[in-house]
PDB file of C-alpha atoms (C1' of nucleotides) in Angstrom:
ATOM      1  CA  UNK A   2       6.463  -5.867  -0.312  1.00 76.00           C
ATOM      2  CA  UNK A   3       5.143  -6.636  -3.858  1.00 87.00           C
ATOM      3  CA  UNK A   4       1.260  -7.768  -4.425  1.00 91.00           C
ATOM      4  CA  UNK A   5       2.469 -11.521  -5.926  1.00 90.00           C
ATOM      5  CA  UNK A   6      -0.050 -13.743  -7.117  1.00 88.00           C
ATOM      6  CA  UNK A   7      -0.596 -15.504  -3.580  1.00 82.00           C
ATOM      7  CA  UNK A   8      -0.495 -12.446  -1.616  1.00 89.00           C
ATOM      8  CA  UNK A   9      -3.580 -11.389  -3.837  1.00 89.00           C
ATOM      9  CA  UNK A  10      -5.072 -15.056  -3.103  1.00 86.00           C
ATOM     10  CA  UNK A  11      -4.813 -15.034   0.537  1.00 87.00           C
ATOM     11  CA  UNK A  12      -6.074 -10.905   0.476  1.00 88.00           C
ATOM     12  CA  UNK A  13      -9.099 -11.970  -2.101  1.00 89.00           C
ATOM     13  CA  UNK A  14     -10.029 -15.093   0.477  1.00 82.00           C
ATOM     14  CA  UNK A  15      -9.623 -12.855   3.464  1.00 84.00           C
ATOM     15  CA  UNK A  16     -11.341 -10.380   2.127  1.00 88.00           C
ATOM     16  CA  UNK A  17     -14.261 -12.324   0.698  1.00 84.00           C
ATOM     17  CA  UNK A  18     -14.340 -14.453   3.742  1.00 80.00           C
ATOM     18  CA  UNK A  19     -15.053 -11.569   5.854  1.00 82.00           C
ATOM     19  CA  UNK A  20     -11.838 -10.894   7.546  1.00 84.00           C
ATOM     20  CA  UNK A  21     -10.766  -7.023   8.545  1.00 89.00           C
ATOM     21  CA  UNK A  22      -8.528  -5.586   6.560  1.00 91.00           C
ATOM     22  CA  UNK A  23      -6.490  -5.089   9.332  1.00 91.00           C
ATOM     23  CA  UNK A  24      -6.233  -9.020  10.037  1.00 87.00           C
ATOM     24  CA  UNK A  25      -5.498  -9.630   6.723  1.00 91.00           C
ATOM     25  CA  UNK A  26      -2.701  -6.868   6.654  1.00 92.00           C
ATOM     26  CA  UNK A  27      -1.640  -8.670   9.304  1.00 86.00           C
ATOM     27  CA  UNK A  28      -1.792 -12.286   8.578  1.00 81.00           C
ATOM     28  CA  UNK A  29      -0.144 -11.013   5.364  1.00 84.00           C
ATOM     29  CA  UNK A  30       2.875  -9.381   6.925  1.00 82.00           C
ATOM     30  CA  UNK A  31       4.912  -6.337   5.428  1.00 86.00           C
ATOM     31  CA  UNK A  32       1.654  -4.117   4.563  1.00 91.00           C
ATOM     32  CA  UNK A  33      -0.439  -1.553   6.389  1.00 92.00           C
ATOM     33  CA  UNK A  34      -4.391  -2.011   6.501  1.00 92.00           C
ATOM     34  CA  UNK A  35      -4.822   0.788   3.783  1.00 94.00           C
ATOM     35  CA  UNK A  36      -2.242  -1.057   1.566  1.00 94.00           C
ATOM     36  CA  UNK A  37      -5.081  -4.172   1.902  1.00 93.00           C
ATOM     37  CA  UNK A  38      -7.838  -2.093   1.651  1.00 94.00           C
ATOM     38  CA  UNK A  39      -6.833  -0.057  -1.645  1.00 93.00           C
ATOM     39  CA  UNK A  40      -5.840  -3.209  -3.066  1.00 94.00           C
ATOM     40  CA  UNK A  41      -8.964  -4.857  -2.532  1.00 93.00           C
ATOM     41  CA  UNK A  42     -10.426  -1.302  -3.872  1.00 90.00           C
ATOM     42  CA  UNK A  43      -7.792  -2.147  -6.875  1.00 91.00           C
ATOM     43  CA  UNK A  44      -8.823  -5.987  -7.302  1.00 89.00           C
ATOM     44  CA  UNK A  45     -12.280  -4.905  -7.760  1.00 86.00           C
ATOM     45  CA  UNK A  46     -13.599  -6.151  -4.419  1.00 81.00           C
ATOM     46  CA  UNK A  47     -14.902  -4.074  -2.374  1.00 76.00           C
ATOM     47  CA  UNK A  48     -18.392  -2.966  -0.961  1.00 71.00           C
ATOM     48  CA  UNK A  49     -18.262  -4.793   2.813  1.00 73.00           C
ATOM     49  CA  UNK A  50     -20.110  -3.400   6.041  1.00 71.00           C
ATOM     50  CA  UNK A  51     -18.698  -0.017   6.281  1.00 65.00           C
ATOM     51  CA  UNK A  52     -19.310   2.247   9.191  1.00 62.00           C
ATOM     52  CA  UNK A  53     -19.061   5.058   6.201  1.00 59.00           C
ATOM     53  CA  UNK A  54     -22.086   4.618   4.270  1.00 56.00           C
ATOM     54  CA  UNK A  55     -23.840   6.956   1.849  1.00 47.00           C
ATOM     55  CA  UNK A  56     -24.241  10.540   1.899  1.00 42.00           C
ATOM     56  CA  UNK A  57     -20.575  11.532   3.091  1.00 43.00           C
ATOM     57  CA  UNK A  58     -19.264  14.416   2.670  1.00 43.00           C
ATOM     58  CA  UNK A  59     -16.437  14.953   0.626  1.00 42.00           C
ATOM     59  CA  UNK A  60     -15.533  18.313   1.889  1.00 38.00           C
ATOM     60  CA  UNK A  61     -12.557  18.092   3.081  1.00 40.00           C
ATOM     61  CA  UNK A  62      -9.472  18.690   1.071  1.00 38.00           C
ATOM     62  CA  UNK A  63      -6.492  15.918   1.122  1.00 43.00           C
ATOM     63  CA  UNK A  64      -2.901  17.345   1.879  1.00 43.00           C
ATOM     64  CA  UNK A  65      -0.274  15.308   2.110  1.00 45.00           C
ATOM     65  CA  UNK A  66       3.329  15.185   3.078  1.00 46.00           C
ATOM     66  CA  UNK A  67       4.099  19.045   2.880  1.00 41.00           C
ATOM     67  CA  UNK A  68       3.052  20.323  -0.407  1.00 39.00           C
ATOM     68  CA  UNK A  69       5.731  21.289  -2.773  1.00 41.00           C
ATOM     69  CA  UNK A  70       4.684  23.301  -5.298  1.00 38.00           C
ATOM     70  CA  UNK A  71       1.058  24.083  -6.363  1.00 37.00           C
ATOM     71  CA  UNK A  72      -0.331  24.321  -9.305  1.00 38.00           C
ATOM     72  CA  UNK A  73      -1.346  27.899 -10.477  1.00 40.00           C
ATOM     73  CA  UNK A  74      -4.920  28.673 -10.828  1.00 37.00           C
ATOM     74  CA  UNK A  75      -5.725  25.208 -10.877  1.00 36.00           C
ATOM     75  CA  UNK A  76      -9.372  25.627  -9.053  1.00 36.00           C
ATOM     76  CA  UNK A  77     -10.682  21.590  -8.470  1.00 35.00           C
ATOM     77  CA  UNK A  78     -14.236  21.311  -8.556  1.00 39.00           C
ATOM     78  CA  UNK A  79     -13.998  19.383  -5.176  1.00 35.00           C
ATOM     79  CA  UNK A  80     -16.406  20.669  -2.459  1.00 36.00           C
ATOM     80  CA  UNK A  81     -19.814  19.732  -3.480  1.00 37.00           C
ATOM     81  CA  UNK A  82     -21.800  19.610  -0.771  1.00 43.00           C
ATOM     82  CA  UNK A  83     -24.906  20.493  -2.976  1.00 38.00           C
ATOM     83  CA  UNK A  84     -26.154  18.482  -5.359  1.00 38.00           C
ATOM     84  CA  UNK A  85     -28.186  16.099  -3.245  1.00 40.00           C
ATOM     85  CA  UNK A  86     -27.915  13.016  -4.828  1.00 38.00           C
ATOM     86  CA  UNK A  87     -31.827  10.674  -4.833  1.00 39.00           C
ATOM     87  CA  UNK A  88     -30.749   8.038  -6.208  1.00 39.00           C
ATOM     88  CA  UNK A  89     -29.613   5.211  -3.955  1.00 38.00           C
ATOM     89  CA  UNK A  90     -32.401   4.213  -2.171  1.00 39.00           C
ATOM     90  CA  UNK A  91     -31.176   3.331   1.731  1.00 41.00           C
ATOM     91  CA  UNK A  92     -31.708  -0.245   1.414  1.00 39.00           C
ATOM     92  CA  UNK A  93     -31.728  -1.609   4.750  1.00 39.00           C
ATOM     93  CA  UNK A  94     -29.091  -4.555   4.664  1.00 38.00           C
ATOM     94  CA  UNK A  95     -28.533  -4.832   8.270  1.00 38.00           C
ATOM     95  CA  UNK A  96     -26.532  -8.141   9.234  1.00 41.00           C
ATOM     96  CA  UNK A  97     -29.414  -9.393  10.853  1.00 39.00           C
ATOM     97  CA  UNK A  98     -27.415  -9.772  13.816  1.00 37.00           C
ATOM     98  CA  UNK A  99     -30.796  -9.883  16.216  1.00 40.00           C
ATOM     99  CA  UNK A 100     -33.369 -11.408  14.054  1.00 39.00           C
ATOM    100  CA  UNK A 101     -36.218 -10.705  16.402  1.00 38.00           C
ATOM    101  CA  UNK A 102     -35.676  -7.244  16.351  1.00 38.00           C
ATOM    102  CA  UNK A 103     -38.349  -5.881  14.487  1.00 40.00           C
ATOM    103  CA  UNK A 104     -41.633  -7.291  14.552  1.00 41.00           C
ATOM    104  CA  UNK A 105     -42.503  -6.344  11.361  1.00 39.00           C
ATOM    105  CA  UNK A 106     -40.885  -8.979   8.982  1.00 41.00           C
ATOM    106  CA  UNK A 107     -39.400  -6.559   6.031  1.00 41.00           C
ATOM    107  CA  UNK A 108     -40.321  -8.385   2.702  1.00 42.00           C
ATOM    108  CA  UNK A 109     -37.912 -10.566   1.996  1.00 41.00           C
ATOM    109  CA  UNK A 110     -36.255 -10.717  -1.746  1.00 42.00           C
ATOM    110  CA  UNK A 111     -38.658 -10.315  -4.240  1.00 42.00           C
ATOM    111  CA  UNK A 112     -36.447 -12.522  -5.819  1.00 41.00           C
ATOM    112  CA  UNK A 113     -35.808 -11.330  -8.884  1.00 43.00           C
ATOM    113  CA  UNK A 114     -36.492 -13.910 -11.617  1.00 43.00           C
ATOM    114  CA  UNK A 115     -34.447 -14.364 -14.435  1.00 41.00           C
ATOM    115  CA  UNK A 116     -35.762 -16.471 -17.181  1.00 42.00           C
ATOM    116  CA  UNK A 117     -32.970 -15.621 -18.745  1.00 44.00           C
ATOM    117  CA  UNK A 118     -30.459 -16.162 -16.550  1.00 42.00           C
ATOM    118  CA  UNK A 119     -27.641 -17.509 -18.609  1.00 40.00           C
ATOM    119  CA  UNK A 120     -25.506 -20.328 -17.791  1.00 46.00           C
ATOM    120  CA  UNK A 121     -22.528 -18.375 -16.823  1.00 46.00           C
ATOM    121  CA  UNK A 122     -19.308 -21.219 -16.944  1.00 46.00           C
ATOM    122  CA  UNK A 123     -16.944 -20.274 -14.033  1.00 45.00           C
ATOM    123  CA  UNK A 124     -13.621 -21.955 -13.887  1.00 48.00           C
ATOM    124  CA  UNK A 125     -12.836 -22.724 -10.464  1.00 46.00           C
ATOM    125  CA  UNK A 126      -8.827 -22.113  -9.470  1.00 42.00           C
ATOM    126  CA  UNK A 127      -7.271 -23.740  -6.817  1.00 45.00           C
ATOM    127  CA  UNK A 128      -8.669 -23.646  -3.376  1.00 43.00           C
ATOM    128  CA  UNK A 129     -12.157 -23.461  -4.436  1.00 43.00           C
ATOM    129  CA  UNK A 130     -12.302 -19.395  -5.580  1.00 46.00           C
ATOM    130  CA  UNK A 131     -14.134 -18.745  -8.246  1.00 48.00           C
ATOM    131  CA  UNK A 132     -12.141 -17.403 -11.049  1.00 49.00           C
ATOM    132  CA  UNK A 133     -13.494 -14.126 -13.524  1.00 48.00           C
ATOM    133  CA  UNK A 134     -13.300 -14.267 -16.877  1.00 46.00           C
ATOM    134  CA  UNK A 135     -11.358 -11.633 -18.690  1.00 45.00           C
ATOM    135  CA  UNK A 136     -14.861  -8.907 -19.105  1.00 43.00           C
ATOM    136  CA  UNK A 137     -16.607 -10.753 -16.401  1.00 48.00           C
ATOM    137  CA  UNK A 138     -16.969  -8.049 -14.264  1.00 49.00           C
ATOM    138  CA  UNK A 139     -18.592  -9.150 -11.248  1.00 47.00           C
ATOM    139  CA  UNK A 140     -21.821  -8.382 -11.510  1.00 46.00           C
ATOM    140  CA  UNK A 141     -23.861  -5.357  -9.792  1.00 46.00           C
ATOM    141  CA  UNK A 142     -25.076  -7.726  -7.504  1.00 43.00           C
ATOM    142  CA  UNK A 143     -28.363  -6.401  -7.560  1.00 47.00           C
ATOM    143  CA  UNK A 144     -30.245  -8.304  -4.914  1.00 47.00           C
ATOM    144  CA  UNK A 145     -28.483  -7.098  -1.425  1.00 45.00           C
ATOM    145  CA  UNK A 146     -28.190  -9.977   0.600  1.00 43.00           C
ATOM    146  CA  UNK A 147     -29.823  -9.353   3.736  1.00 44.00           C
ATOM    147  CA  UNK A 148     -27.968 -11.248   5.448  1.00 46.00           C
ATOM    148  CA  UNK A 149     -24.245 -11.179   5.670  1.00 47.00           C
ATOM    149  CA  UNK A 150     -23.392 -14.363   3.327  1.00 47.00           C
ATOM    150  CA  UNK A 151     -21.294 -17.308   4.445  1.00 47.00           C
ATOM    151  CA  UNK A 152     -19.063 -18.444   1.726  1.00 47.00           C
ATOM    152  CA  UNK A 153     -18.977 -22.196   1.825  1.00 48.00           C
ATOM    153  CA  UNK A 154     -16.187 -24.337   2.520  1.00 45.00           C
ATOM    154  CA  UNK A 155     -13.891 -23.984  -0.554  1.00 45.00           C
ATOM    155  CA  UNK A 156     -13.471 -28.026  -0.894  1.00 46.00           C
ATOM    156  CA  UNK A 157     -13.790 -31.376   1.043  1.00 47.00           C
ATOM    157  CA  UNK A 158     -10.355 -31.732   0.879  1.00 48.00           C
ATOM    158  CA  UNK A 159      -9.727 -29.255   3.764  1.00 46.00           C
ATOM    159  CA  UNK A 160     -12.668 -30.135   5.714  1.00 55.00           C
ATOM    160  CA  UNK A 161     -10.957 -31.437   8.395  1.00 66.00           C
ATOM    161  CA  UNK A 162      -8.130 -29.015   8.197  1.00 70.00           C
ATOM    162  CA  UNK A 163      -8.199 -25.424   9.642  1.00 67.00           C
ATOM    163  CA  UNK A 164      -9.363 -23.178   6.776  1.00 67.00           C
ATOM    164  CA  UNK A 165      -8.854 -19.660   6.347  1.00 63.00           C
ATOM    165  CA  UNK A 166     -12.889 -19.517   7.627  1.00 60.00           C
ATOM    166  CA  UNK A 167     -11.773 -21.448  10.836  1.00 63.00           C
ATOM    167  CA  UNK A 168      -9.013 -18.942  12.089  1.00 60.00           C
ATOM    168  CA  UNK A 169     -10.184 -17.305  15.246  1.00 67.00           C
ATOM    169  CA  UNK A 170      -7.903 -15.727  18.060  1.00 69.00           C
ATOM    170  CA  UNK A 171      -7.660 -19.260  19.923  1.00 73.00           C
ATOM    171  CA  UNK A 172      -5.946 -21.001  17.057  1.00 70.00           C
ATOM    172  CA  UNK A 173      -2.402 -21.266  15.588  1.00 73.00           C
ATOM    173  CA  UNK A 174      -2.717 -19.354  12.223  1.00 74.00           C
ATOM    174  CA  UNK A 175       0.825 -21.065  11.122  1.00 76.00           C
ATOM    175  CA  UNK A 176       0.413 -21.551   7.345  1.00 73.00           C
ATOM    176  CA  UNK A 177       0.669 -24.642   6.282  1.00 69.00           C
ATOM    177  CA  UNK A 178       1.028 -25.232   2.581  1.00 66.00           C
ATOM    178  CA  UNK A 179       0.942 -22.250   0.129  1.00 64.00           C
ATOM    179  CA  UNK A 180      -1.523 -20.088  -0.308  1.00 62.00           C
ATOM    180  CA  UNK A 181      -3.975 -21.070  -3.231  1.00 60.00           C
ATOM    181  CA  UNK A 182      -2.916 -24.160  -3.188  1.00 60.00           C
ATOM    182  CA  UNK A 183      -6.052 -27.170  -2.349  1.00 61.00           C
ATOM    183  CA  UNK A 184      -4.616 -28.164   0.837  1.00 67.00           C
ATOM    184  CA  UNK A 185      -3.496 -24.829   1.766  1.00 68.00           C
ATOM    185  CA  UNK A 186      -4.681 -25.062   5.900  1.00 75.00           C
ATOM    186  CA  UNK A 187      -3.459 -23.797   8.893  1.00 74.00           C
ATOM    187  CA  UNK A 188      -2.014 -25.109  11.808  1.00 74.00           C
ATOM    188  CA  UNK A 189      -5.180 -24.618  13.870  1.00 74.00           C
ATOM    189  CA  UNK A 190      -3.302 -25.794  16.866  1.00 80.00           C
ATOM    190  CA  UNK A 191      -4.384 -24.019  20.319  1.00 82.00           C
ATOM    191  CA  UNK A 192      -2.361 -21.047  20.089  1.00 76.00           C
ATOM    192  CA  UNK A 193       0.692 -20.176  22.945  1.00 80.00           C
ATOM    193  CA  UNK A 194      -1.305 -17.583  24.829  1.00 76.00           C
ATOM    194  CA  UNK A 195      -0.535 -14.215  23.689  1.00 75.00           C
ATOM    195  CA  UNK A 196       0.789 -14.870  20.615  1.00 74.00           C
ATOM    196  CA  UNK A 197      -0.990 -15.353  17.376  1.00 74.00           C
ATOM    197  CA  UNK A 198       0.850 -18.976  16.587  1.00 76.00           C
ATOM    198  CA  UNK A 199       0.831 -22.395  18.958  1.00 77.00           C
ATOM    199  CA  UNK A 200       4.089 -22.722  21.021  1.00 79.00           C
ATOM    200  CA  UNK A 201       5.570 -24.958  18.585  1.00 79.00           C
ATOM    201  CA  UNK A 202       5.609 -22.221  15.919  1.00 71.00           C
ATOM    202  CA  UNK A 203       6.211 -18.972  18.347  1.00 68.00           C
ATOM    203  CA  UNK A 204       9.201 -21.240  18.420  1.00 76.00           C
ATOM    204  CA  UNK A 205       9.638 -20.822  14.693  1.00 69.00           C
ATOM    205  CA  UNK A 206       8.395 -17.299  14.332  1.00 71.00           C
ATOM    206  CA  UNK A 207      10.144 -15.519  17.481  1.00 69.00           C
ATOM    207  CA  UNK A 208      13.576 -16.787  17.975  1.00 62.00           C
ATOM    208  CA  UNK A 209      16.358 -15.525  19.890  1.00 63.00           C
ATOM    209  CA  UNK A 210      18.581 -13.430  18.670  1.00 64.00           C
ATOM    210  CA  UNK A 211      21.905 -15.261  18.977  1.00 58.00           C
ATOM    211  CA  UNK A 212      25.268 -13.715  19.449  1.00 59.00           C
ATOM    212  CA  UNK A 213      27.671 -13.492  16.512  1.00 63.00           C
ATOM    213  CA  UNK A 214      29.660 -16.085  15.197  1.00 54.00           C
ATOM    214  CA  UNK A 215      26.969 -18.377  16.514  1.00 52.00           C
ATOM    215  CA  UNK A 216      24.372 -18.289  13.703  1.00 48.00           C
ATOM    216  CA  UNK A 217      21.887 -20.972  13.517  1.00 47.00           C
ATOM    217  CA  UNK A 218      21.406 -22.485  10.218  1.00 46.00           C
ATOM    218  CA  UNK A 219      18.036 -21.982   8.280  1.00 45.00           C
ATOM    219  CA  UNK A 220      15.972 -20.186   9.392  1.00 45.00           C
ATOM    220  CA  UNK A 221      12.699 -21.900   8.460  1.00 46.00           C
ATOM    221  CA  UNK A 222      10.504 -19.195   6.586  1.00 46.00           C
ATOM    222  CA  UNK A 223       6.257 -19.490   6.855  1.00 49.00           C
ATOM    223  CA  UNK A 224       4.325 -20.773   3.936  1.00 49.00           C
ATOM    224  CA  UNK A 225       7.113 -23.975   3.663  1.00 45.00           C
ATOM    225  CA  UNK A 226       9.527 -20.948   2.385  1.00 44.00           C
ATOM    226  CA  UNK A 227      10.833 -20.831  -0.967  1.00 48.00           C
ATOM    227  CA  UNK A 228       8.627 -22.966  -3.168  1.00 49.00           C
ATOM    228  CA  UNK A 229      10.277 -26.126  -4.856  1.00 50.00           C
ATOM    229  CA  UNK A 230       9.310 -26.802  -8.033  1.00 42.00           C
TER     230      UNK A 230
ATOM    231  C1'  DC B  88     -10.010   6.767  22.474  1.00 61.52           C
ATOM    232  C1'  DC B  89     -10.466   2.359  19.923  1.00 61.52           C
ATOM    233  C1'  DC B  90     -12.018   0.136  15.789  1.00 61.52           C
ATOM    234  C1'  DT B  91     -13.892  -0.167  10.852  1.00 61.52           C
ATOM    235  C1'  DG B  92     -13.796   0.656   5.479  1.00 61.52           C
ATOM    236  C1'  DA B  93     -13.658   4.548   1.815  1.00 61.52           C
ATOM    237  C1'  DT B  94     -11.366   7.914  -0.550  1.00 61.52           C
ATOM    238  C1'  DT B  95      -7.903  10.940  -2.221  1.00 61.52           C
ATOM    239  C1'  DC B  96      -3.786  11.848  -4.375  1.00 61.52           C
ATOM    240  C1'  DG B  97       1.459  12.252  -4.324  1.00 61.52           C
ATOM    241  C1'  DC B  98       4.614   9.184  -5.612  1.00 61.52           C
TER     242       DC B  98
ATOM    243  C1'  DG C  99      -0.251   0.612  -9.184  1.00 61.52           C
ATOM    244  C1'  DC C 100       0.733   1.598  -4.540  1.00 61.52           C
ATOM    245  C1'  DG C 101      -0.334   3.154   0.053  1.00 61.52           C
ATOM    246  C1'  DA C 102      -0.116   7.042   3.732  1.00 61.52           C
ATOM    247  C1'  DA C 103      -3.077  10.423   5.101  1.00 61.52           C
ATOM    248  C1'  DT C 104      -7.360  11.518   5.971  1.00 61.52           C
ATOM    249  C1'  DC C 105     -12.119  11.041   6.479  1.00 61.52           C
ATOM    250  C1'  DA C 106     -16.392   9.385   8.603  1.00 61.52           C
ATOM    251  C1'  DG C 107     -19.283   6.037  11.115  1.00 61.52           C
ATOM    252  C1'  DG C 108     -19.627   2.723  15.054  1.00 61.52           C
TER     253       DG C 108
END
DNA sequence: CCCTGATTCGC
DNA sequence: GCGAATCAGG
């Protein structure tokens, strides 16, 4: 499987939108969860609630598939379990899941002022996503939300239509539409229990295989199949 | 054990 | 660039 231009879409919305990589490798079809997380790694997003924070240890040494030949005398500066780094402050950005937890109401942003804050243009693409500019590089981000942020809805458009945000294990995640695309929804149907689609598209996705000579003719492919242009 | 994301590194 | 292997935390 190749990384087209809607694969990246639908992994960038997942992604953003706060789905595991594993249900995006999923809802994606044909790649492993590592394939969507070093792509998101690759894209330049990254940085979600990690059960790996900082401070790991990068002892150990990677070895693959059985090593063929190493190099001679080539000594990696790799183990470094010294060299303490002080510099990233544990900032506390727990999700806030029980707000009453503490009693002790941790100052809230200082919210950093910028006076100068310029009026950054952002051209939005299809389906609401913001779009970066060539050296727009994301910004640090410096203020850690405290609490884990809810993307709006993309657009109107889809308001009554299941978005990518609406998905949850009791709805038909049948694409409907292309990825990218305005109206790109979901079926949102109650799903056929046991089975991630409703039962009029485990009809589409599972069929039976049928004996030889006997072949049905199209088979009807998700996202609308081959796009017509 | 299961899950998660991060990272490394051979390809 | 890709992703399996591996790691480490929950």
């Amino acid at each position: 499987m190749s990384w087209t231009e809607e694969r990246i879409a639908t992994l960038t919305k997942m992604w953003e939108g706060g789905s595991t990589a594993s249900q995006i490798a999923d809802e994606l079809g044909g790649v492993s969860r590592n394939a969507v997380i070093g792509k998101a790694h690759r894209l330049g997003l990254k940085s979600r609630p990690s059960p790996v924070k900082a401070g790991e240890k990068k002892a150990a040494a990677k070895k693959k598939v059985a090593a063929p030949a190493k190099k001679p005398a080539a000594a990696k500066p790799k183990a470094k379990p010294a060299a303490p780094k002080a510099d990233t402050k544990p900032v506390a950005a727990k999700p806030a899941g029980s707000a009453a937890a503490k009693p002790v109401p941790q100052n809230s942003q200082p919210i950093p002022n910028k006076p100068d804050a310029l009026p950054k243009i952002h051209s939005v693409g299809p389906g609401g996503f913001v779009r970066q500019g060539p050296g727009d590089q994301q910004a640090p981000i410096p203020p850690a939300p405290p609490r884990r942020l809810v993307p709006a809805k993309p657009s109107p458009d889809i308001a009554d239509k299941t978005s990518l945000l609406d998905l949850n294990d009791r709805v038909c995640r049948w694409p409907m539409g292309h990825p990218g695309e305005p109206d790109f929804h979901f079926c949102g149907e109650k799903v056929n229990p046991g089975f991630p689609y409703c039962v009029q598209h485990c009809g589409r996705a599972y069929q039976a295989q049928l004996p030889r000579g006997a072949r049905r003719p199209p088979p009807p492919l998700p996202f609308g199949g081959p796009r017509v242009r």
